[in-house]
Amino acid sequence: GQSLEQPSEVTAVEGAIVQINCTYQTSGFYGLSWYQQHDGGAPTFLSYNALDGLEETGRFSSFLSRSDSYGYLLLQELQMKDSASYFCAVRGARGKSTFGDGTTLTVKP
Amino acid sequence: NAGVTQTPKFQVLKTGQSMTLQCAQDMNHNSMYWYRQDPGMGLRLIYYSASEGTTDKGEVPNGYNVSRLNKREFSLRLESAAPSQTSVYFCASSEVGVNNYGYTFGSGTRLTVV
């Protein structure tokens, strides 16, 4: 099976940089995804890492180390609209994903 | 670009009633999924369909059935609803590839069983 751990809450100020970590234990690993979910909304896909290293998409970057079973999401130049829950998810066989319980990010002015 | 469309958006059921949640995608994706999300928690996989004509159980399949009607549509059925099935249900679709893999989610169905 799969299990993932990520912090339950993170707080940062507008304009700052925040890193959300995710560690996982898995019986089959194809990649690590990150999703954003605003209150009352649906999750939206942010990034996917299949290989070790850093992927950058605008203000968001995601990192993966398969040897350490570890990844993180880096959010730069934080804005108030970034306040949301962030989920890491391990992609396993046949495309199915197992999600962590999410990290609630609060951005303060 | 509709993406993934779920119906209904809200539903209240009495214990023991049945209902079907509908999901359709217009992105020509092969894979479709049903997840449930309880308050303050992540998403748990109920059932998935890796391709048209196949369905498989996920982490929490008990009390549910699914039908992959065609490539576009993947429905979830509760045969006899229980209060423990009160949750938000999300349908998702994806293509499985090496790069840029990610799910597109529907807007969700908020189900209350009383």
PDB file of C-alpha atoms in Angstrom:
ATOM      1  CA  GLY A   1       0.000   0.000   0.000  1.00  0.00           C
ATOM      2  CA  GLN A   2       0.858   3.636   0.047  1.00  0.00           C
ATOM      3  CA  SER A   3       1.157   6.173   2.872  1.00  0.00           C
ATOM      4  CA  LEU A   4       2.101   9.834   2.705  1.00  0.00           C
ATOM      5  CA  GLU A   5       2.990  12.394   5.344  1.00  0.00           C
ATOM      6  CA  GLN A   6       2.797  16.144   5.021  1.00  0.00           C
ATOM      7  CA  PRO A   7       2.426  18.899   7.631  1.00  0.00           C
ATOM      8  CA  SER A   8      -1.150  19.725   8.513  1.00  0.00           C
ATOM      9  CA  GLU A   9      -0.693  23.500   8.590  1.00  0.00           C
ATOM     10  CA  VAL A  10       1.761  26.134   7.386  1.00  0.00           C
ATOM     11  CA  THR A  11       1.564  29.901   7.837  1.00  0.00           C
ATOM     12  CA  ALA A  12       3.565  32.511   5.933  1.00  0.00           C
ATOM     13  CA  VAL A  13       3.389  36.189   5.047  1.00  0.00           C
ATOM     14  CA  GLU A  14       2.645  37.722   1.686  1.00  0.00           C
ATOM     15  CA  GLY A  15       5.721  37.914  -0.524  1.00  0.00           C
ATOM     16  CA  ALA A  16       7.571  35.177   1.363  1.00  0.00           C
ATOM     17  CA  ILE A  17       8.676  31.718   0.233  1.00  0.00           C
ATOM     18  CA  VAL A  18       7.202  28.550   1.741  1.00  0.00           C
ATOM     19  CA  GLN A  19       8.109  24.898   1.335  1.00  0.00           C
ATOM     20  CA  ILE A  20       5.635  22.061   1.905  1.00  0.00           C
ATOM     21  CA  ASN A  21       7.273  18.681   2.407  1.00  0.00           C
ATOM     22  CA  CYS A  22       5.922  15.263   1.586  1.00  0.00           C
ATOM     23  CA  THR A  23       7.386  11.908   2.527  1.00  0.00           C
ATOM     24  CA  TYR A  24       5.945   8.666   1.283  1.00  0.00           C
ATOM     25  CA  GLN A  25       6.110   4.927   1.683  1.00  0.00           C
ATOM     26  CA  THR A  26       4.970   2.955  -1.286  1.00  0.00           C
ATOM     27  CA  SER A  27       4.945  -0.492  -2.792  1.00  0.00           C
ATOM     28  CA  GLY A  28       5.018   0.930  -6.322  1.00  0.00           C
ATOM     29  CA  PHE A  29       6.041   4.416  -7.377  1.00  0.00           C
ATOM     30  CA  TYR A  30       5.660   6.128 -10.718  1.00  0.00           C
ATOM     31  CA  GLY A  31       5.651   9.774  -9.703  1.00  0.00           C
ATOM     32  CA  LEU A  32       4.637  12.476  -7.236  1.00  0.00           C
ATOM     33  CA  SER A  33       1.948  15.047  -7.968  1.00  0.00           C
ATOM     34  CA  TRP A  34       0.831  18.214  -6.218  1.00  0.00           C
ATOM     35  CA  TYR A  35      -2.666  19.666  -6.130  1.00  0.00           C
ATOM     36  CA  GLN A  36      -4.182  22.875  -4.808  1.00  0.00           C
ATOM     37  CA  GLN A  37      -7.670  23.033  -3.346  1.00  0.00           C
ATOM     38  CA  HIS A  38      -9.458  26.170  -2.216  1.00  0.00           C
ATOM     39  CA  ASP A  39     -12.243  25.915   0.356  1.00  0.00           C
ATOM     40  CA  GLY A  40     -15.358  24.458  -1.228  1.00  0.00           C
ATOM     41  CA  GLY A  41     -13.600  23.855  -4.528  1.00  0.00           C
ATOM     42  CA  ALA A  42     -12.170  20.957  -6.457  1.00  0.00           C
ATOM     43  CA  PRO A  43      -8.478  20.017  -6.451  1.00  0.00           C
ATOM     44  CA  THR A  44      -6.488  21.456  -9.334  1.00  0.00           C
ATOM     45  CA  PHE A  45      -3.290  19.943 -10.657  1.00  0.00           C
ATOM     46  CA  LEU A  46      -0.085  21.899 -10.051  1.00  0.00           C
ATOM     47  CA  SER A  47       2.874  19.697 -10.946  1.00  0.00           C
ATOM     48  CA  TYR A  48       4.208  16.190 -11.433  1.00  0.00           C
ATOM     49  CA  ASN A  49       7.673  14.732 -10.883  1.00  0.00           C
ATOM     50  CA  ALA A  50       8.521  11.337 -12.315  1.00  0.00           C
ATOM     51  CA  LEU A  51      12.279  11.809 -12.098  1.00  0.00           C
ATOM     52  CA  ASP A  52      14.581  13.233  -9.442  1.00  0.00           C
ATOM     53  CA  GLY A  53      15.111  16.959  -9.488  1.00  0.00           C
ATOM     54  CA  LEU A  54      13.314  20.255  -9.618  1.00  0.00           C
ATOM     55  CA  GLU A  55      10.411  21.181 -11.883  1.00  0.00           C
ATOM     56  CA  GLU A  56       9.530  24.867 -12.137  1.00  0.00           C
ATOM     57  CA  THR A  57       6.205  26.331 -13.210  1.00  0.00           C
ATOM     58  CA  GLY A  58       6.012  30.043 -12.637  1.00  0.00           C
ATOM     59  CA  ARG A  59       5.985  30.829  -8.914  1.00  0.00           C
ATOM     60  CA  PHE A  60       5.620  27.139  -8.033  1.00  0.00           C
ATOM     61  CA  SER A  61       8.381  24.531  -8.070  1.00  0.00           C
ATOM     62  CA  SER A  62       8.324  20.880  -7.110  1.00  0.00           C
ATOM     63  CA  PHE A  63      11.215  18.650  -6.142  1.00  0.00           C
ATOM     64  CA  LEU A  64      11.577  14.882  -5.942  1.00  0.00           C
ATOM     65  CA  SER A  65      14.188  12.574  -4.455  1.00  0.00           C
ATOM     66  CA  ARG A  66      13.179   8.985  -5.116  1.00  0.00           C
ATOM     67  CA  SER A  67      16.060   7.576  -3.067  1.00  0.00           C
ATOM     68  CA  ASP A  68      14.798   9.503  -0.012  1.00  0.00           C
ATOM     69  CA  SER A  69      11.083   8.941  -0.762  1.00  0.00           C
ATOM     70  CA  TYR A  70      10.703  12.680  -0.387  1.00  0.00           C
ATOM     71  CA  GLY A  71       9.407  15.630  -2.283  1.00  0.00           C
ATOM     72  CA  TYR A  72       8.412  19.216  -1.695  1.00  0.00           C
ATOM     73  CA  LEU A  73       6.388  22.004  -3.198  1.00  0.00           C
ATOM     74  CA  LEU A  74       7.991  25.451  -3.145  1.00  0.00           C
ATOM     75  CA  LEU A  75       5.801  28.512  -3.446  1.00  0.00           C
ATOM     76  CA  GLN A  76       7.541  31.839  -4.072  1.00  0.00           C
ATOM     77  CA  GLU A  77       6.299  35.416  -3.894  1.00  0.00           C
ATOM     78  CA  LEU A  78       3.309  34.308  -1.873  1.00  0.00           C
ATOM     79  CA  GLN A  79       0.007  35.994  -2.571  1.00  0.00           C
ATOM     80  CA  MET A  80      -3.185  36.018  -0.528  1.00  0.00           C
ATOM     81  CA  LYS A  81      -4.870  33.884  -3.186  1.00  0.00           C
ATOM     82  CA  ASP A  82      -2.352  31.097  -2.454  1.00  0.00           C
ATOM     83  CA  SER A  83      -4.167  30.414   0.829  1.00  0.00           C
ATOM     84  CA  ALA A  84      -5.522  26.933   0.202  1.00  0.00           C
ATOM     85  CA  SER A  85      -4.910  23.267   0.953  1.00  0.00           C
ATOM     86  CA  TYR A  86      -2.089  21.529  -0.875  1.00  0.00           C
ATOM     87  CA  PHE A  87      -2.003  17.783  -1.418  1.00  0.00           C
ATOM     88  CA  CYS A  88       0.812  15.545  -2.498  1.00  0.00           C
ATOM     89  CA  ALA A  89      -0.166  12.343  -4.283  1.00  0.00           C
ATOM     90  CA  VAL A  90       1.794   9.253  -5.254  1.00  0.00           C
ATOM     91  CA  ARG A  91       0.981   7.787  -8.628  1.00  0.00           C
ATOM     92  CA  GLY A  92       0.991   3.990  -8.594  1.00  0.00           C
ATOM     93  CA  ALA A  93       0.220   1.261 -11.059  1.00  0.00           C
ATOM     94  CA  ARG A  94      -2.549   1.761 -13.652  1.00  0.00           C
ATOM     95  CA  GLY A  95      -2.504   5.497 -13.107  1.00  0.00           C
ATOM     96  CA  LYS A  96      -4.229   5.530  -9.741  1.00  0.00           C
ATOM     97  CA  SER A  97      -3.040   7.989  -7.120  1.00  0.00           C
ATOM     98  CA  THR A  98      -2.951   7.946  -3.325  1.00  0.00           C
ATOM     99  CA  PHE A  99      -3.313  11.358  -1.688  1.00  0.00           C
ATOM    100  CA  GLY A 100      -1.883  12.758   1.520  1.00  0.00           C
ATOM    101  CA  ASP A 101      -4.179  14.409   4.040  1.00  0.00           C
ATOM    102  CA  GLY A 102      -3.212  17.873   2.860  1.00  0.00           C
ATOM    103  CA  THR A 103      -1.438  20.958   4.170  1.00  0.00           C
ATOM    104  CA  THR A 104      -3.463  24.064   4.897  1.00  0.00           C
ATOM    105  CA  LEU A 105      -1.478  27.136   3.875  1.00  0.00           C
ATOM    106  CA  THR A 106      -2.499  30.453   5.382  1.00  0.00           C
ATOM    107  CA  VAL A 107      -0.954  33.555   3.844  1.00  0.00           C
ATOM    108  CA  LYS A 108      -1.068  36.618   6.075  1.00  0.00           C
ATOM    109  CA  PRO A 109      -0.691  40.230   4.941  1.00  0.00           C
TER     110      PRO A 109
ATOM    111  CA  ASN B   1     -14.018  23.434 -22.578  1.00  0.00           C
ATOM    112  CA  ALA B   2     -16.236  21.666 -20.045  1.00  0.00           C
ATOM    113  CA  GLY B   3     -13.547  19.269 -18.751  1.00  0.00           C
ATOM    114  CA  VAL B   4     -15.159  16.938 -16.201  1.00  0.00           C
ATOM    115  CA  THR B   5     -18.842  17.397 -15.433  1.00  0.00           C
ATOM    116  CA  GLN B   6     -20.486  15.868 -12.365  1.00  0.00           C
ATOM    117  CA  THR B   7     -24.154  15.738 -11.484  1.00  0.00           C
ATOM    118  CA  PRO B   8     -25.803  16.405  -9.145  1.00  0.00           C
ATOM    119  CA  LYS B   9     -23.865  19.058  -7.208  1.00  0.00           C
ATOM    120  CA  PHE B  10     -25.805  18.509  -3.982  1.00  0.00           C
ATOM    121  CA  GLN B  11     -27.918  15.624  -2.728  1.00  0.00           C
ATOM    122  CA  VAL B  12     -29.606  14.620   0.512  1.00  0.00           C
ATOM    123  CA  LEU B  13     -30.564  10.967   0.916  1.00  0.00           C
ATOM    124  CA  LYS B  14     -32.314   9.013   3.595  1.00  0.00           C
ATOM    125  CA  THR B  15     -30.594   5.936   4.980  1.00  0.00           C
ATOM    126  CA  GLY B  16     -31.276   2.997   2.695  1.00  0.00           C
ATOM    127  CA  GLN B  17     -32.053   5.024  -0.420  1.00  0.00           C
ATOM    128  CA  SER B  18     -30.077   4.514  -3.598  1.00  0.00           C
ATOM    129  CA  MET B  19     -28.667   6.966  -6.092  1.00  0.00           C
ATOM    130  CA  THR B  20     -26.250   7.259  -9.002  1.00  0.00           C
ATOM    131  CA  LEU B  21     -23.669   9.990  -9.372  1.00  0.00           C
ATOM    132  CA  GLN B  22     -22.928  10.838 -12.972  1.00  0.00           C
ATOM    133  CA  CYS B  23     -19.591  11.881 -14.421  1.00  0.00           C
ATOM    134  CA  ALA B  24     -18.615  12.749 -17.982  1.00  0.00           C
ATOM    135  CA  GLN B  25     -15.385  14.066 -19.492  1.00  0.00           C
ATOM    136  CA  ASP B  26     -14.778  15.589 -22.888  1.00  0.00           C
ATOM    137  CA  MET B  27     -10.957  15.424 -22.970  1.00  0.00           C
ATOM    138  CA  ASN B  28     -10.755  11.963 -24.562  1.00  0.00           C
ATOM    139  CA  HIS B  29      -8.959  10.628 -21.486  1.00  0.00           C
ATOM    140  CA  ASN B  30      -8.670   6.881 -21.074  1.00  0.00           C
ATOM    141  CA  SER B  31      -8.620   6.778 -17.258  1.00  0.00           C
ATOM    142  CA  MET B  32     -11.349   7.871 -14.861  1.00  0.00           C
ATOM    143  CA  TYR B  33     -11.598   7.803 -11.072  1.00  0.00           C
ATOM    144  CA  TRP B  34     -14.015   8.274  -8.199  1.00  0.00           C
ATOM    145  CA  TYR B  35     -12.714   9.716  -4.924  1.00  0.00           C
ATOM    146  CA  ARG B  36     -14.402  10.735  -1.695  1.00  0.00           C
ATOM    147  CA  GLN B  37     -13.185  13.496   0.584  1.00  0.00           C
ATOM    148  CA  ASP B  38     -14.220  13.740   4.213  1.00  0.00           C
ATOM    149  CA  PRO B  39     -13.800  17.006   6.158  1.00  0.00           C
ATOM    150  CA  GLY B  40     -10.185  17.940   6.765  1.00  0.00           C
ATOM    151  CA  MET B  41      -8.877  14.897   4.974  1.00  0.00           C
ATOM    152  CA  GLY B  42      -7.353  13.891   1.718  1.00  0.00           C
ATOM    153  CA  LEU B  43      -9.037  12.080  -1.110  1.00  0.00           C
ATOM    154  CA  ARG B  44      -9.594   8.358  -0.911  1.00  0.00           C
ATOM    155  CA  LEU B  45      -9.998   6.284  -4.035  1.00  0.00           C
ATOM    156  CA  ILE B  46     -13.285   4.411  -4.312  1.00  0.00           C
ATOM    157  CA  TYR B  47     -13.077   2.884  -7.804  1.00  0.00           C
ATOM    158  CA  TYR B  48     -11.190   3.587 -10.973  1.00  0.00           C
ATOM    159  CA  SER B  49     -11.281   2.676 -14.635  1.00  0.00           C
ATOM    160  CA  ALA B  50      -7.912   2.566 -16.353  1.00  0.00           C
ATOM    161  CA  SER B  51      -9.558   2.263 -19.754  1.00  0.00           C
ATOM    162  CA  GLU B  52     -12.965   1.785 -21.318  1.00  0.00           C
ATOM    163  CA  GLY B  53     -14.364  -1.617 -20.378  1.00  0.00           C
ATOM    164  CA  THR B  54     -12.339  -2.062 -17.189  1.00  0.00           C
ATOM    165  CA  THR B  55     -13.051  -1.133 -13.582  1.00  0.00           C
ATOM    166  CA  ASP B  56     -11.095  -1.857 -10.399  1.00  0.00           C
ATOM    167  CA  LYS B  57     -11.568  -1.339  -6.697  1.00  0.00           C
ATOM    168  CA  GLY B  58      -9.688   1.366  -4.898  1.00  0.00           C
ATOM    169  CA  GLU B  59      -9.046   1.906  -1.211  1.00  0.00           C
ATOM    170  CA  VAL B  60     -12.670   2.218  -0.001  1.00  0.00           C
ATOM    171  CA  PRO B  61     -15.012   0.377  -2.431  1.00  0.00           C
ATOM    172  CA  ASN B  62     -17.491  -1.130   0.055  1.00  0.00           C
ATOM    173  CA  GLY B  63     -21.042   0.112  -0.445  1.00  0.00           C
ATOM    174  CA  TYR B  64     -20.382   1.382  -3.987  1.00  0.00           C
ATOM    175  CA  ASN B  65     -20.567   0.123  -7.550  1.00  0.00           C
ATOM    176  CA  VAL B  66     -19.414   1.718 -10.773  1.00  0.00           C
ATOM    177  CA  SER B  67     -20.110   1.538 -14.479  1.00  0.00           C
ATOM    178  CA  ARG B  68     -17.833   2.717 -17.274  1.00  0.00           C
ATOM    179  CA  LEU B  69     -20.603   3.332 -19.748  1.00  0.00           C
ATOM    180  CA  ASN B  70     -18.284   4.440 -22.558  1.00  0.00           C
ATOM    181  CA  LYS B  71     -15.030   6.354 -22.850  1.00  0.00           C
ATOM    182  CA  ARG B  72     -16.655   9.592 -21.691  1.00  0.00           C
ATOM    183  CA  GLU B  73     -18.857   8.446 -18.824  1.00  0.00           C
ATOM    184  CA  PHE B  74     -18.130   6.815 -15.464  1.00  0.00           C
ATOM    185  CA  SER B  75     -20.960   6.552 -12.931  1.00  0.00           C
ATOM    186  CA  LEU B  76     -20.907   5.735  -9.219  1.00  0.00           C
ATOM    187  CA  ARG B  77     -23.868   4.017  -7.554  1.00  0.00           C
ATOM    188  CA  LEU B  78     -24.795   3.819  -3.890  1.00  0.00           C
ATOM    189  CA  GLU B  79     -27.214   0.895  -3.554  1.00  0.00           C
ATOM    190  CA  SER B  80     -28.235   1.472   0.062  1.00  0.00           C
ATOM    191  CA  ALA B  81     -26.928   4.750   1.450  1.00  0.00           C
ATOM    192  CA  ALA B  82     -25.539   4.922   4.982  1.00  0.00           C
ATOM    193  CA  PRO B  83     -24.641   7.969   7.106  1.00  0.00           C
ATOM    194  CA  SER B  84     -20.978   6.950   6.831  1.00  0.00           C
ATOM    195  CA  GLN B  85     -21.216   7.752   3.121  1.00  0.00           C
ATOM    196  CA  THR B  86     -21.833  11.420   3.835  1.00  0.00           C
ATOM    197  CA  SER B  87     -18.951  13.045   1.996  1.00  0.00           C
ATOM    198  CA  VAL B  88     -17.899  15.077  -1.012  1.00  0.00           C
ATOM    199  CA  TYR B  89     -17.438  12.914  -4.086  1.00  0.00           C
ATOM    200  CA  PHE B  90     -15.055  13.876  -6.863  1.00  0.00           C
ATOM    201  CA  CYS B  91     -14.767  12.347 -10.278  1.00  0.00           C
ATOM    202  CA  ALA B  92     -11.496  12.777 -12.155  1.00  0.00           C
ATOM    203  CA  SER B  93      -9.961  11.820 -15.459  1.00  0.00           C
ATOM    204  CA  SER B  94      -6.426  11.619 -16.784  1.00  0.00           C
ATOM    205  CA  GLU B  95      -4.097  10.346 -19.431  1.00  0.00           C
ATOM    206  CA  VAL B  96      -1.190   8.268 -18.268  1.00  0.00           C
ATOM    207  CA  GLY B  97       2.083   9.427 -19.728  1.00  0.00           C
ATOM    208  CA  VAL B  98       5.638  10.068 -18.710  1.00  0.00           C
ATOM    209  CA  ASN B  99       5.333  13.804 -18.404  1.00  0.00           C
ATOM    210  CA  ASN B 100       2.769  16.292 -17.157  1.00  0.00           C
ATOM    211  CA  TYR B 101       0.641  13.630 -15.583  1.00  0.00           C
ATOM    212  CA  GLY B 102      -2.255  15.003 -13.575  1.00  0.00           C
ATOM    213  CA  TYR B 103      -5.908  14.566 -12.865  1.00  0.00           C
ATOM    214  CA  THR B 104      -8.670  16.899 -13.981  1.00  0.00           C
ATOM    215  CA  PHE B 105     -11.375  16.927 -11.328  1.00  0.00           C
ATOM    216  CA  GLY B 106     -15.056  17.643 -11.569  1.00  0.00           C
ATOM    217  CA  SER B 107     -16.600  20.219  -9.239  1.00  0.00           C
ATOM    218  CA  GLY B 108     -17.807  17.566  -6.808  1.00  0.00           C
ATOM    219  CA  THR B 109     -21.056  16.203  -5.408  1.00  0.00           C
ATOM    220  CA  ARG B 110     -21.833  17.065  -1.818  1.00  0.00           C
ATOM    221  CA  LEU B 111     -23.822  14.145  -0.426  1.00  0.00           C
ATOM    222  CA  THR B 112     -25.538  14.028   2.957  1.00  0.00           C
ATOM    223  CA  VAL B 113     -27.130  10.810   4.209  1.00  0.00           C
ATOM    224  CA  VAL B 114     -29.551  11.276   7.098  1.00  0.00           C
TER     225      VAL B 114
END
